[in-house]
PDB file of C-alpha atoms in Angstrom:
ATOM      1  CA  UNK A 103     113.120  74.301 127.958  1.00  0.00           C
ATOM      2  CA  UNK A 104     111.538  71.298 128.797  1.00  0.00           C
ATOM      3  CA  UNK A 105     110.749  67.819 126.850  1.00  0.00           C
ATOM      4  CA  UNK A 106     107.452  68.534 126.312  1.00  0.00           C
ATOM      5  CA  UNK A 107     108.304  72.195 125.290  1.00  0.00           C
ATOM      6  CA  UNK A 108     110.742  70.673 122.457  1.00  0.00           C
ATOM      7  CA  UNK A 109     108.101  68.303 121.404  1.00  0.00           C
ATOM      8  CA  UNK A 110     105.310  71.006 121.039  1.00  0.00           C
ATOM      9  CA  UNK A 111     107.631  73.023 118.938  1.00  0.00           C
ATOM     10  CA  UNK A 112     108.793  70.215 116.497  1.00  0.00           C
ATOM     11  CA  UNK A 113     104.970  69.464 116.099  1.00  0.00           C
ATOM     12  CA  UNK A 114     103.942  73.098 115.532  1.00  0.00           C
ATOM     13  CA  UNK A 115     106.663  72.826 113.007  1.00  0.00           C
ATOM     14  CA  UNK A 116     105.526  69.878 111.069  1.00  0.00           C
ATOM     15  CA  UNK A 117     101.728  71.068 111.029  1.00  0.00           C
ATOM     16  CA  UNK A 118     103.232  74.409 109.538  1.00  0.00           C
ATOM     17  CA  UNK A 119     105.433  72.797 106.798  1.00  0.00           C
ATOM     18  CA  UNK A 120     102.358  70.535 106.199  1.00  0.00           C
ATOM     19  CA  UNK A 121     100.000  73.544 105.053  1.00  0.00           C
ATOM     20  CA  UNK A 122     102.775  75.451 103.272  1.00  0.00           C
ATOM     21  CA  UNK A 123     103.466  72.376 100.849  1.00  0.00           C
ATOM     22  CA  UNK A 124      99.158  71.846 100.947  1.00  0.00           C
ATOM     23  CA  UNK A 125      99.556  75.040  99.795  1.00  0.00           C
ATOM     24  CA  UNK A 126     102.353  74.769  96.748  1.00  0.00           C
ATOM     25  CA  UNK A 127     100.181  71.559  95.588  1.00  0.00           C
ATOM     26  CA  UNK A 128      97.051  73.218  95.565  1.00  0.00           C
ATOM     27  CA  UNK A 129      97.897  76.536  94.325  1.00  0.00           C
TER      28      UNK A 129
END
């Protein structure tokens, strides 16, 4: 797994976690 491979995943991650609590405020 490379560096950029790690990064992609932690900012996939943070985009995701981002919506779900969007979604908990806005529900």
């Amino acid at each position: 797994m490379s560096v950029l491979d790690g990064t992609y995943l932690r900012l996939v991650t943070g985009v995701i976690e981002l919506v779900l609590f969007a979604l908990c405020v806005f529900a």
